[in-house]
PDB file of C-alpha atoms in Angstrom:
ATOM      1  CA  UNK A   1     130.121  50.041 118.897  1.00 49.00           C
ATOM      2  CA  UNK A   2     128.121  53.081 117.782  1.00 51.00           C
ATOM      3  CA  UNK A   3     129.984  55.893 116.092  1.00 52.00           C
ATOM      4  CA  UNK A   4     129.585  59.370 117.506  1.00 47.00           C
ATOM      5  CA  UNK A   5     129.422  62.214 114.980  1.00 50.00           C
ATOM      6  CA  UNK A   6     130.387  65.853 115.463  1.00 50.00           C
ATOM      7  CA  UNK A   7     128.812  67.300 118.571  1.00 53.00           C
ATOM      8  CA  UNK A   8     126.169  69.840 117.591  1.00 64.00           C
ATOM      9  CA  UNK A   9     123.450  71.591 119.542  1.00 65.00           C
ATOM     10  CA  UNK A  10     120.844  69.191 118.135  1.00 69.00           C
ATOM     11  CA  UNK A  11     123.029  66.178 118.950  1.00 73.00           C
ATOM     12  CA  UNK A  12     123.425  67.429 122.516  1.00 71.00           C
ATOM     13  CA  UNK A  13     119.627  67.600 122.708  1.00 74.00           C
ATOM     14  CA  UNK A  14     119.468  63.958 121.682  1.00 89.00           C
ATOM     15  CA  UNK A  15     118.092  64.575 118.187  1.00 91.00           C
ATOM     16  CA  UNK A  16     118.899  61.747 115.779  1.00 92.00           C
ATOM     17  CA  UNK A  17     120.114  63.097 112.431  1.00 90.00           C
ATOM     18  CA  UNK A  18     119.541  61.352 109.099  1.00 92.00           C
ATOM     19  CA  UNK A  19     123.205  60.326 108.758  1.00 92.00           C
ATOM     20  CA  UNK A  20     123.332  58.832 112.248  1.00 91.00           C
ATOM     21  CA  UNK A  21     120.035  57.057 111.633  1.00 93.00           C
ATOM     22  CA  UNK A  22     121.459  55.477 108.486  1.00 94.00           C
ATOM     23  CA  UNK A  23     124.927  54.592 109.816  1.00 93.00           C
ATOM     24  CA  UNK A  24     124.250  53.714 113.448  1.00 93.00           C
ATOM     25  CA  UNK A  25     120.877  52.037 113.237  1.00 94.00           C
ATOM     26  CA  UNK A  26     119.706  51.139 109.721  1.00 94.00           C
ATOM     27  CA  UNK A  27     123.006  49.813 108.330  1.00 93.00           C
ATOM     28  CA  UNK A  28     124.047  48.339 111.680  1.00 93.00           C
ATOM     29  CA  UNK A  29     120.768  46.657 112.571  1.00 95.00           C
ATOM     30  CA  UNK A  30     118.880  46.044 109.313  1.00 95.00           C
ATOM     31  CA  UNK A  31     120.390  43.281 107.124  1.00 93.00           C
ATOM     32  CA  UNK A  32     119.855  44.294 103.518  1.00 91.00           C
ATOM     33  CA  UNK A  33     118.707  40.792 102.550  1.00 92.00           C
ATOM     34  CA  UNK A  34     115.606  41.366 104.707  1.00 93.00           C
ATOM     35  CA  UNK A  35     114.522  44.619 103.017  1.00 91.00           C
ATOM     36  CA  UNK A  36     112.152  42.847 100.586  1.00 88.00           C
ATOM     37  CA  UNK A  37     110.131  41.665 103.596  1.00 91.00           C
ATOM     38  CA  UNK A  38     109.034  45.239 104.272  1.00 91.00           C
ATOM     39  CA  UNK A  39     109.527  46.967 100.898  1.00 90.00           C
ATOM     40  CA  UNK A  40     107.079  44.593  99.177  1.00 91.00           C
ATOM     41  CA  UNK A  41     103.702  45.039 100.875  1.00 92.00           C
ATOM     42  CA  UNK A  42     102.383  41.731  99.544  1.00 92.00           C
ATOM     43  CA  UNK A  43     105.221  39.881 101.288  1.00 93.00           C
ATOM     44  CA  UNK A  44     104.740  41.999 104.446  1.00 94.00           C
ATOM     45  CA  UNK A  45     101.079  41.035 104.568  1.00 93.00           C
ATOM     46  CA  UNK A  46     101.925  37.314 104.447  1.00 92.00           C
ATOM     47  CA  UNK A  47     104.562  37.797 107.148  1.00 91.00           C
ATOM     48  CA  UNK A  48     102.117  39.609 109.414  1.00 92.00           C
ATOM     49  CA  UNK A  49      99.494  36.901 109.014  1.00 92.00           C
ATOM     50  CA  UNK A  50     102.127  34.321 110.022  1.00 89.00           C
ATOM     51  CA  UNK A  51     102.772  36.380 113.166  1.00 87.00           C
ATOM     52  CA  UNK A  52      99.062  36.453 114.017  1.00 88.00           C
ATOM     53  CA  UNK A  53      98.724  40.181 113.243  1.00 92.00           C
ATOM     54  CA  UNK A  54      95.503  41.594 111.776  1.00 94.00           C
ATOM     55  CA  UNK A  55      95.881  43.054 108.240  1.00 96.00           C
ATOM     56  CA  UNK A  56      93.499  44.542 105.628  1.00 95.00           C
ATOM     57  CA  UNK A  57      92.035  41.836 103.401  1.00 95.00           C
ATOM     58  CA  UNK A  58      93.774  41.540 100.033  1.00 96.00           C
ATOM     59  CA  UNK A  59      91.140  41.573  97.256  1.00 97.00           C
ATOM     60  CA  UNK A  60      93.518  41.153  94.316  1.00 96.00           C
ATOM     61  CA  UNK A  61      96.917  41.811  92.764  1.00 96.00           C
ATOM     62  CA  UNK A  62      97.515  43.154  89.239  1.00 96.00           C
ATOM     63  CA  UNK A  63     100.952  42.047  87.996  1.00 95.00           C
ATOM     64  CA  UNK A  64     100.839  43.219  84.363  1.00 93.00           C
ATOM     65  CA  UNK A  65      98.634  45.172  81.957  1.00 92.00           C
ATOM     66  CA  UNK A  66      96.756  42.099  80.771  1.00 93.00           C
ATOM     67  CA  UNK A  67      95.212  41.700  84.233  1.00 95.00           C
ATOM     68  CA  UNK A  68      93.346  45.047  84.248  1.00 94.00           C
ATOM     69  CA  UNK A  69      90.061  43.145  84.284  1.00 95.00           C
ATOM     70  CA  UNK A  70      90.757  42.372  87.973  1.00 96.00           C
ATOM     71  CA  UNK A  71      89.999  45.956  89.033  1.00 95.00           C
ATOM     72  CA  UNK A  72      86.521  45.798  87.487  1.00 94.00           C
ATOM     73  CA  UNK A  73      85.831  42.395  89.055  1.00 95.00           C
ATOM     74  CA  UNK A  74      86.872  43.657  92.489  1.00 96.00           C
ATOM     75  CA  UNK A  75      84.800  46.843  92.045  1.00 95.00           C
ATOM     76  CA  UNK A  76      81.653  44.873  91.276  1.00 93.00           C
ATOM     77  CA  UNK A  77      82.129  42.625  94.314  1.00 95.00           C
ATOM     78  CA  UNK A  78      83.421  45.017  96.983  1.00 94.00           C
ATOM     79  CA  UNK A  79      82.709  48.587  95.723  1.00 89.00           C
ATOM     80  CA  UNK A  80      84.872  50.129  98.472  1.00 93.00           C
ATOM     81  CA  UNK A  81      88.641  49.498  98.350  1.00 94.00           C
ATOM     82  CA  UNK A  82      92.167  50.935  98.090  1.00 94.00           C
ATOM     83  CA  UNK A  83      94.684  50.591  95.251  1.00 95.00           C
ATOM     84  CA  UNK A  84      98.386  51.039  95.979  1.00 94.00           C
ATOM     85  CA  UNK A  85     101.763  50.103  94.497  1.00 94.00           C
ATOM     86  CA  UNK A  86     103.244  47.074  96.210  1.00 93.00           C
ATOM     87  CA  UNK A  87     106.648  48.741  96.550  1.00 91.00           C
ATOM     88  CA  UNK A  88     105.400  52.306  97.006  1.00 88.00           C
ATOM     89  CA  UNK A  89     106.606  54.827  99.542  1.00 79.00           C
ATOM     90  CA  UNK A  90     105.375  58.087 101.049  1.00 76.00           C
ATOM     91  CA  UNK A  91     101.772  57.430 100.004  1.00 79.00           C
ATOM     92  CA  UNK A  92     102.540  57.952  96.297  1.00 85.00           C
ATOM     93  CA  UNK A  93      99.986  56.539  93.871  1.00 89.00           C
ATOM     94  CA  UNK A  94      97.455  55.447  96.508  1.00 90.00           C
ATOM     95  CA  UNK A  95      93.807  55.969  95.566  1.00 90.00           C
ATOM     96  CA  UNK A  96      90.763  55.211  97.715  1.00 89.00           C
ATOM     97  CA  UNK A  97      87.389  54.398  96.175  1.00 91.00           C
ATOM     98  CA  UNK A  98      84.034  54.000  97.891  1.00 90.00           C
ATOM     99  CA  UNK A  99      81.627  53.376  95.056  1.00 91.00           C
ATOM    100  CA  UNK A 100      81.084  52.369  91.439  1.00 92.00           C
ATOM    101  CA  UNK A 101      79.376  54.521  88.791  1.00 90.00           C
ATOM    102  CA  UNK A 102      78.465  53.707  85.184  1.00 88.00           C
ATOM    103  CA  UNK A 103      81.462  55.617  83.887  1.00 94.00           C
ATOM    104  CA  UNK A 104      84.098  54.825  86.518  1.00 95.00           C
ATOM    105  CA  UNK A 105      84.965  54.667  90.217  1.00 95.00           C
ATOM    106  CA  UNK A 106      83.894  57.148  92.908  1.00 94.00           C
ATOM    107  CA  UNK A 107      86.596  58.634  95.153  1.00 90.00           C
ATOM    108  CA  UNK A 108      86.062  59.617  98.796  1.00 81.00           C
ATOM    109  CA  UNK A 109      85.461  63.271  97.779  1.00 80.00           C
ATOM    110  CA  UNK A 110      82.657  62.216  95.418  1.00 86.00           C
ATOM    111  CA  UNK A 111      84.681  62.725  92.239  1.00 91.00           C
ATOM    112  CA  UNK A 112      84.136  60.070  89.548  1.00 95.00           C
ATOM    113  CA  UNK A 113      87.356  58.801  87.983  1.00 96.00           C
ATOM    114  CA  UNK A 114      86.541  57.548  84.446  1.00 96.00           C
ATOM    115  CA  UNK A 115      87.571  53.950  83.704  1.00 95.00           C
ATOM    116  CA  UNK A 116      90.230  54.990  81.133  1.00 95.00           C
ATOM    117  CA  UNK A 117      91.815  57.244  83.778  1.00 96.00           C
ATOM    118  CA  UNK A 118      91.695  54.427  86.349  1.00 96.00           C
ATOM    119  CA  UNK A 119      93.490  52.054  83.971  1.00 96.00           C
ATOM    120  CA  UNK A 120      96.013  54.771  83.025  1.00 96.00           C
ATOM    121  CA  UNK A 121      96.802  55.329  86.726  1.00 96.00           C
ATOM    122  CA  UNK A 122      97.194  51.608  87.387  1.00 96.00           C
ATOM    123  CA  UNK A 123      99.503  51.274  84.384  1.00 95.00           C
ATOM    124  CA  UNK A 124     101.641  54.064  85.848  1.00 94.00           C
ATOM    125  CA  UNK A 125     101.850  52.027  89.058  1.00 95.00           C
ATOM    126  CA  UNK A 126     102.906  48.944  87.110  1.00 95.00           C
ATOM    127  CA  UNK A 127     105.643  50.971  85.400  1.00 93.00           C
ATOM    128  CA  UNK A 128     107.103  51.819  88.828  1.00 92.00           C
ATOM    129  CA  UNK A 129     106.276  55.544  88.717  1.00 92.00           C
ATOM    130  CA  UNK A 130     105.381  55.606  92.439  1.00 89.00           C
ATOM    131  CA  UNK A 131     107.748  52.883  93.640  1.00 88.00           C
ATOM    132  CA  UNK A 132     111.138  52.532  95.251  1.00 83.00           C
ATOM    133  CA  UNK A 133     113.929  51.589  92.849  1.00 74.00           C
ATOM    134  CA  UNK A 134     113.917  51.686  89.062  1.00 72.00           C
ATOM    135  CA  UNK A 135     112.002  48.520  88.239  1.00 82.00           C
ATOM    136  CA  UNK A 136     108.383  47.741  87.512  1.00 90.00           C
ATOM    137  CA  UNK A 137     105.872  47.050  90.263  1.00 92.00           C
ATOM    138  CA  UNK A 138     102.524  45.390  90.917  1.00 94.00           C
ATOM    139  CA  UNK A 139      99.214  46.867  92.094  1.00 96.00           C
ATOM    140  CA  UNK A 140      97.565  45.774  95.315  1.00 96.00           C
ATOM    141  CA  UNK A 141      93.798  46.064  95.734  1.00 97.00           C
ATOM    142  CA  UNK A 142      92.833  45.751  99.372  1.00 96.00           C
ATOM    143  CA  UNK A 143      90.061  46.411 101.868  1.00 95.00           C
ATOM    144  CA  UNK A 144      89.339  50.035 102.822  1.00 92.00           C
ATOM    145  CA  UNK A 145      89.659  50.250 106.583  1.00 92.00           C
ATOM    146  CA  UNK A 146      87.061  52.228 108.531  1.00 92.00           C
ATOM    147  CA  UNK A 147      88.731  54.382 111.196  1.00 93.00           C
ATOM    148  CA  UNK A 148      87.680  54.088 114.840  1.00 96.00           C
ATOM    149  CA  UNK A 149      84.749  56.379 115.665  1.00 95.00           C
ATOM    150  CA  UNK A 150      86.930  58.246 118.176  1.00 95.00           C
ATOM    151  CA  UNK A 151      88.623  59.917 115.177  1.00 94.00           C
ATOM    152  CA  UNK A 152      85.395  61.360 113.709  1.00 92.00           C
ATOM    153  CA  UNK A 153      86.503  64.924 114.586  1.00 91.00           C
ATOM    154  CA  UNK A 154      90.228  64.384 114.052  1.00 92.00           C
ATOM    155  CA  UNK A 155      90.568  62.827 110.606  1.00 89.00           C
ATOM    156  CA  UNK A 156      89.421  64.618 107.447  1.00 87.00           C
ATOM    157  CA  UNK A 157      88.448  62.389 104.518  1.00 81.00           C
ATOM    158  CA  UNK A 158      90.872  59.584 105.254  1.00 84.00           C
ATOM    159  CA  UNK A 159      92.280  57.124 107.745  1.00 90.00           C
ATOM    160  CA  UNK A 160      94.605  58.190 110.578  1.00 94.00           C
ATOM    161  CA  UNK A 161      97.396  55.868 111.642  1.00 95.00           C
ATOM    162  CA  UNK A 162      99.933  55.417 114.427  1.00 97.00           C
ATOM    163  CA  UNK A 163     103.658  55.205 113.566  1.00 97.00           C
ATOM    164  CA  UNK A 164     105.696  53.303 116.171  1.00 98.00           C
ATOM    165  CA  UNK A 165     109.506  53.170 115.993  1.00 98.00           C
ATOM    166  CA  UNK A 166     110.613  49.737 117.204  1.00 98.00           C
ATOM    167  CA  UNK A 167     114.251  49.026 118.074  1.00 97.00           C
ATOM    168  CA  UNK A 168     115.319  45.431 118.745  1.00 97.00           C
ATOM    169  CA  UNK A 169     111.656  44.549 119.233  1.00 97.00           C
ATOM    170  CA  UNK A 170     111.123  47.316 121.809  1.00 98.00           C
ATOM    171  CA  UNK A 171     108.873  50.326 121.013  1.00 98.00           C
ATOM    172  CA  UNK A 172     110.793  53.576 121.584  1.00 98.00           C
ATOM    173  CA  UNK A 173     108.619  56.418 120.196  1.00 98.00           C
ATOM    174  CA  UNK A 174     105.210  56.878 118.570  1.00 98.00           C
ATOM    175  CA  UNK A 175     103.088  59.497 116.865  1.00 97.00           C
ATOM    176  CA  UNK A 176      99.525  59.769 115.610  1.00 97.00           C
ATOM    177  CA  UNK A 177      99.225  60.919 111.980  1.00 95.00           C
ATOM    178  CA  UNK A 178      96.011  62.743 111.109  1.00 95.00           C
ATOM    179  CA  UNK A 179      94.765  63.427 107.548  1.00 92.00           C
ATOM    180  CA  UNK A 180      93.584  66.928 106.647  1.00 92.00           C
ATOM    181  CA  UNK A 181      91.845  68.630 103.727  1.00 88.00           C
ATOM    182  CA  UNK A 182      95.233  69.971 102.678  1.00 88.00           C
ATOM    183  CA  UNK A 183      96.703  66.452 102.601  1.00 86.00           C
ATOM    184  CA  UNK A 184      93.715  65.253 100.509  1.00 79.00           C
ATOM    185  CA  UNK A 185      92.760  62.762 103.201  1.00 79.00           C
ATOM    186  CA  UNK A 186      96.237  61.226 103.456  1.00 78.00           C
ATOM    187  CA  UNK A 187      98.054  60.896 106.760  1.00 82.00           C
ATOM    188  CA  UNK A 188     101.519  61.653 105.349  1.00 83.00           C
ATOM    189  CA  UNK A 189     103.148  64.625 107.081  1.00 87.00           C
ATOM    190  CA  UNK A 190     104.965  65.894 103.981  1.00 84.00           C
ATOM    191  CA  UNK A 191     101.593  66.216 102.232  1.00 85.00           C
ATOM    192  CA  UNK A 192     100.078  68.384 104.977  1.00 89.00           C
ATOM    193  CA  UNK A 193      98.931  65.814 107.540  1.00 92.00           C
ATOM    194  CA  UNK A 194      99.279  66.479 111.269  1.00 94.00           C
ATOM    195  CA  UNK A 195     101.723  64.569 113.461  1.00 95.00           C
ATOM    196  CA  UNK A 196     100.807  64.311 117.151  1.00 96.00           C
ATOM    197  CA  UNK A 197     103.348  63.076 119.687  1.00 97.00           C
ATOM    198  CA  UNK A 198     102.188  60.284 122.000  1.00 98.00           C
ATOM    199  CA  UNK A 199     103.144  59.499 125.582  1.00 98.00           C
ATOM    200  CA  UNK A 200     104.414  55.950 125.097  1.00 98.00           C
ATOM    201  CA  UNK A 201     103.154  54.817 128.516  1.00 98.00           C
ATOM    202  CA  UNK A 202      99.621  56.271 128.518  1.00 98.00           C
ATOM    203  CA  UNK A 203      98.838  56.537 124.802  1.00 98.00           C
ATOM    204  CA  UNK A 204      97.723  60.169 125.229  1.00 98.00           C
ATOM    205  CA  UNK A 205      98.777  62.760 122.641  1.00 97.00           C
ATOM    206  CA  UNK A 206     101.063  65.506 123.907  1.00 96.00           C
ATOM    207  CA  UNK A 207     101.276  68.042 121.047  1.00 94.00           C
ATOM    208  CA  UNK A 208     100.726  68.456 117.320  1.00 94.00           C
ATOM    209  CA  UNK A 209     102.762  69.716 114.371  1.00 94.00           C
ATOM    210  CA  UNK A 210     101.926  70.516 110.772  1.00 94.00           C
ATOM    211  CA  UNK A 211     104.704  71.483 108.349  1.00 91.00           C
ATOM    212  CA  UNK A 212     107.016  71.554 111.415  1.00 85.00           C
ATOM    213  CA  UNK A 213     104.869  74.263 113.029  1.00 91.00           C
ATOM    214  CA  UNK A 214     103.197  73.601 116.363  1.00 93.00           C
ATOM    215  CA  UNK A 215      99.387  73.296 116.147  1.00 94.00           C
ATOM    216  CA  UNK A 216      96.867  73.012 118.972  1.00 93.00           C
ATOM    217  CA  UNK A 217      93.737  72.145 116.974  1.00 93.00           C
ATOM    218  CA  UNK A 218      92.916  70.227 113.811  1.00 94.00           C
ATOM    219  CA  UNK A 219      92.537  72.891 111.056  1.00 90.00           C
ATOM    220  CA  UNK A 220      89.375  71.319 109.573  1.00 91.00           C
ATOM    221  CA  UNK A 221      87.462  70.624 112.806  1.00 92.00           C
ATOM    222  CA  UNK A 222      89.067  72.983 115.344  1.00 92.00           C
ATOM    223  CA  UNK A 223      89.282  69.945 117.625  1.00 94.00           C
ATOM    224  CA  UNK A 224      92.230  69.825 120.092  1.00 95.00           C
ATOM    225  CA  UNK A 225      94.953  67.446 118.931  1.00 95.00           C
ATOM    226  CA  UNK A 226      96.572  67.112 122.364  1.00 95.00           C
ATOM    227  CA  UNK A 227      95.286  65.156 125.390  1.00 96.00           C
ATOM    228  CA  UNK A 228      93.571  62.677 123.060  1.00 97.00           C
ATOM    229  CA  UNK A 229      93.540  59.079 124.287  1.00 97.00           C
ATOM    230  CA  UNK A 230      94.519  56.807 121.396  1.00 97.00           C
ATOM    231  CA  UNK A 231      92.123  53.800 121.488  1.00 97.00           C
ATOM    232  CA  UNK A 232      93.493  50.291 122.136  1.00 97.00           C
ATOM    233  CA  UNK A 233      96.905  51.653 123.123  1.00 98.00           C
ATOM    234  CA  UNK A 234      98.212  48.559 124.898  1.00 97.00           C
ATOM    235  CA  UNK A 235      97.223  46.383 121.894  1.00 97.00           C
ATOM    236  CA  UNK A 236      98.994  48.805 119.527  1.00 97.00           C
ATOM    237  CA  UNK A 237     102.255  48.583 121.470  1.00 97.00           C
ATOM    238  CA  UNK A 238     101.996  44.798 121.634  1.00 96.00           C
ATOM    239  CA  UNK A 239     101.351  44.499 117.880  1.00 96.00           C
ATOM    240  CA  UNK A 240     104.293  46.795 117.056  1.00 96.00           C
ATOM    241  CA  UNK A 241     106.650  44.968 119.420  1.00 96.00           C
ATOM    242  CA  UNK A 242     105.630  41.487 118.268  1.00 93.00           C
ATOM    243  CA  UNK A 243     105.901  42.255 114.548  1.00 92.00           C
ATOM    244  CA  UNK A 244     109.035  44.393 114.948  1.00 91.00           C
ATOM    245  CA  UNK A 245     110.794  41.398 116.488  1.00 91.00           C
ATOM    246  CA  UNK A 246     109.292  38.834 114.117  1.00 91.00           C
ATOM    247  CA  UNK A 247     110.424  40.591 110.918  1.00 92.00           C
ATOM    248  CA  UNK A 248     114.113  40.371 111.878  1.00 92.00           C
ATOM    249  CA  UNK A 249     114.941  44.048 111.285  1.00 94.00           C
ATOM    250  CA  UNK A 250     116.443  45.753 114.329  1.00 96.00           C
ATOM    251  CA  UNK A 251     115.214  49.270 113.507  1.00 97.00           C
ATOM    252  CA  UNK A 252     111.798  49.526 111.886  1.00 96.00           C
ATOM    253  CA  UNK A 253     108.731  51.757 111.661  1.00 96.00           C
ATOM    254  CA  UNK A 254     105.395  50.011 112.212  1.00 96.00           C
ATOM    255  CA  UNK A 255     102.293  51.790 110.859  1.00 95.00           C
ATOM    256  CA  UNK A 256      99.004  50.766 112.457  1.00 96.00           C
ATOM    257  CA  UNK A 257      95.383  51.755 111.784  1.00 96.00           C
ATOM    258  CA  UNK A 258      92.813  51.519 114.587  1.00 97.00           C
ATOM    259  CA  UNK A 259      89.919  50.076 112.608  1.00 96.00           C
ATOM    260  CA  UNK A 260      86.345  50.399 113.877  1.00 94.00           C
ATOM    261  CA  UNK A 261      85.615  46.772 112.947  1.00 92.00           C
ATOM    262  CA  UNK A 262      88.989  45.010 113.335  1.00 94.00           C
ATOM    263  CA  UNK A 263      90.818  46.951 116.043  1.00 96.00           C
ATOM    264  CA  UNK A 264      94.564  47.651 115.611  1.00 97.00           C
ATOM    265  CA  UNK A 265      95.466  46.574 112.069  1.00 97.00           C
ATOM    266  CA  UNK A 266      98.874  46.603 110.391  1.00 96.00           C
ATOM    267  CA  UNK A 267      99.116  49.043 107.492  1.00 92.00           C
ATOM    268  CA  UNK A 268     102.785  48.587 106.578  1.00 92.00           C
ATOM    269  CA  UNK A 269     106.363  48.317 107.828  1.00 94.00           C
ATOM    270  CA  UNK A 270     109.183  50.700 106.971  1.00 92.00           C
ATOM    271  CA  UNK A 271     112.885  49.789 107.070  1.00 92.00           C
ATOM    272  CA  UNK A 272     113.880  53.464 106.790  1.00 92.00           C
ATOM    273  CA  UNK A 273     111.397  55.327 109.014  1.00 93.00           C
ATOM    274  CA  UNK A 274     111.713  59.119 108.913  1.00 90.00           C
ATOM    275  CA  UNK A 275     112.938  61.231 111.789  1.00 92.00           C
ATOM    276  CA  UNK A 276     110.097  63.802 111.863  1.00 91.00           C
ATOM    277  CA  UNK A 277     108.587  61.792 114.706  1.00 94.00           C
ATOM    278  CA  UNK A 278     111.052  63.655 116.950  1.00 95.00           C
ATOM    279  CA  UNK A 279     109.468  66.995 115.997  1.00 93.00           C
ATOM    280  CA  UNK A 280     106.001  65.647 116.777  1.00 94.00           C
ATOM    281  CA  UNK A 281     107.176  64.521 120.217  1.00 95.00           C
ATOM    282  CA  UNK A 282     109.589  67.444 120.816  1.00 92.00           C
ATOM    283  CA  UNK A 283     111.985  64.761 121.970  1.00 93.00           C
ATOM    284  CA  UNK A 284     115.163  63.236 120.517  1.00 95.00           C
ATOM    285  CA  UNK A 285     115.393  59.562 119.625  1.00 96.00           C
ATOM    286  CA  UNK A 286     119.035  59.045 120.557  1.00 95.00           C
ATOM    287  CA  UNK A 287     118.584  59.002 124.399  1.00 95.00           C
ATOM    288  CA  UNK A 288     115.862  56.379 123.895  1.00 97.00           C
ATOM    289  CA  UNK A 289     117.860  54.222 121.480  1.00 96.00           C
ATOM    290  CA  UNK A 290     121.211  54.088 123.276  1.00 95.00           C
ATOM    291  CA  UNK A 291     120.005  52.326 126.476  1.00 96.00           C
ATOM    292  CA  UNK A 292     118.384  49.631 124.340  1.00 96.00           C
ATOM    293  CA  UNK A 293     121.509  49.330 122.175  1.00 95.00           C
ATOM    294  CA  UNK A 294     123.456  48.586 125.375  1.00 94.00           C
ATOM    295  CA  UNK A 295     121.233  45.693 126.426  1.00 95.00           C
ATOM    296  CA  UNK A 296     123.213  42.455 125.840  1.00 94.00           C
ATOM    297  CA  UNK A 297     119.943  40.729 124.916  1.00 94.00           C
ATOM    298  CA  UNK A 298     116.222  41.422 124.771  1.00 95.00           C
ATOM    299  CA  UNK A 299     113.543  39.080 126.124  1.00 95.00           C
ATOM    300  CA  UNK A 300     111.465  36.886 123.824  1.00 95.00           C
ATOM    301  CA  UNK A 301     108.320  37.661 125.805  1.00 96.00           C
ATOM    302  CA  UNK A 302     106.474  40.628 124.296  1.00 96.00           C
ATOM    303  CA  UNK A 303     105.106  41.796 127.663  1.00 97.00           C
ATOM    304  CA  UNK A 304     108.635  41.989 129.100  1.00 97.00           C
ATOM    305  CA  UNK A 305     109.699  44.068 126.092  1.00 97.00           C
ATOM    306  CA  UNK A 306     106.762  46.429 126.677  1.00 98.00           C
ATOM    307  CA  UNK A 307     107.852  46.758 130.324  1.00 98.00           C
ATOM    308  CA  UNK A 308     111.299  47.812 129.079  1.00 98.00           C
ATOM    309  CA  UNK A 309     109.679  50.282 126.657  1.00 98.00           C
ATOM    310  CA  UNK A 310     107.727  51.929 129.496  1.00 98.00           C
ATOM    311  CA  UNK A 311     110.787  52.184 131.751  1.00 98.00           C
ATOM    312  CA  UNK A 312     112.893  53.567 128.887  1.00 98.00           C
ATOM    313  CA  UNK A 313     110.293  56.223 128.031  1.00 97.00           C
ATOM    314  CA  UNK A 314     110.154  57.303 131.687  1.00 97.00           C
ATOM    315  CA  UNK A 315     113.950  57.701 131.630  1.00 96.00           C
ATOM    316  CA  UNK A 316     114.590  54.916 134.137  1.00 96.00           C
ATOM    317  CA  UNK A 317     117.903  52.986 134.016  1.00 95.00           C
ATOM    318  CA  UNK A 318     117.535  49.620 132.285  1.00 95.00           C
ATOM    319  CA  UNK A 319     120.125  47.833 134.442  1.00 92.00           C
ATOM    320  CA  UNK A 320     117.425  45.749 136.135  1.00 93.00           C
ATOM    321  CA  UNK A 321     116.641  44.153 132.778  1.00 93.00           C
ATOM    322  CA  UNK A 322     120.216  42.826 132.374  1.00 90.00           C
ATOM    323  CA  UNK A 323     120.685  39.265 133.594  1.00 83.00           C
ATOM    324  CA  UNK A 324     123.311  38.688 136.348  1.00 80.00           C
ATOM    325  CA  UNK A 325     126.719  38.045 134.801  1.00 79.00           C
ATOM    326  CA  UNK A 326     125.891  39.809 131.514  1.00 82.00           C
ATOM    327  CA  UNK A 327     127.736  43.017 130.579  1.00 81.00           C
ATOM    328  CA  UNK A 328     126.152  46.013 128.815  1.00 80.00           C
ATOM    329  CA  UNK A 329     127.190  46.503 125.173  1.00 81.00           C
ATOM    330  CA  UNK A 330     129.625  49.417 124.739  1.00 74.00           C
TER     331      UNK A 330
END
């Protein structure tokens, strides 16, 4: 049974607070033994491939300082790629390169990072500077995804992504995250990216926020951020639902890039997704989570789960999805 905290004005509005998220959904629905499946991006990538989900190609993994030669080998072969800590969070430590110069690697803004600085940065990743926990980490080198052409006037210097909150394998809320010049091409909201709420049924954006302030246009392009049709919306929901169920975590954030060449592609999973998605949608999560919590079971078929997601978003009762003889969970 879910605990109910002190009644506040935000709680009455259905806003899910951080304590309730942790106690009622993360601790209750996410077995701790499964955290490594999503905290370690190398493991997540293998899991996604098993589930038939498209992922960025992994070019190499650096596990200790003696393997620094791998970055130069990858650079000579692929020239355009991303380096990130395997157990990183919040975008920390990620660097994107799109070329090789005599003295180092070229970033997306044209800046050349000298080889000694590249190796210094990768060593910081290995030491765990950008990672969850206190231990060391490993460095992933993977394919740089090319964003769908529909984002040419909505994403500055980086790759936008879609965050979908999935509960018991059923998508409940989504937002589009758009990089800006202020965020240095990263889609993370706390670094200055824009979050745009999405109508879960149509895939059309409804509003935008930056630093918790409402915005109507992208600051770098002056392009409207609302009424934008997210490409491949039905495929995005299906990917999020399928992987959210496959990973075994009841409450999970699924981050997806719409790649020009590959279509919807998994970026990463998050066992502790933030709650700012409610601000982007101007809608609380709790009224969307409770009806799904009360379902005695959820169907194995992904299309039936998407049907539930649509009905739930429209505010329809979910009684018709409960089998005769079954009782709702209290």
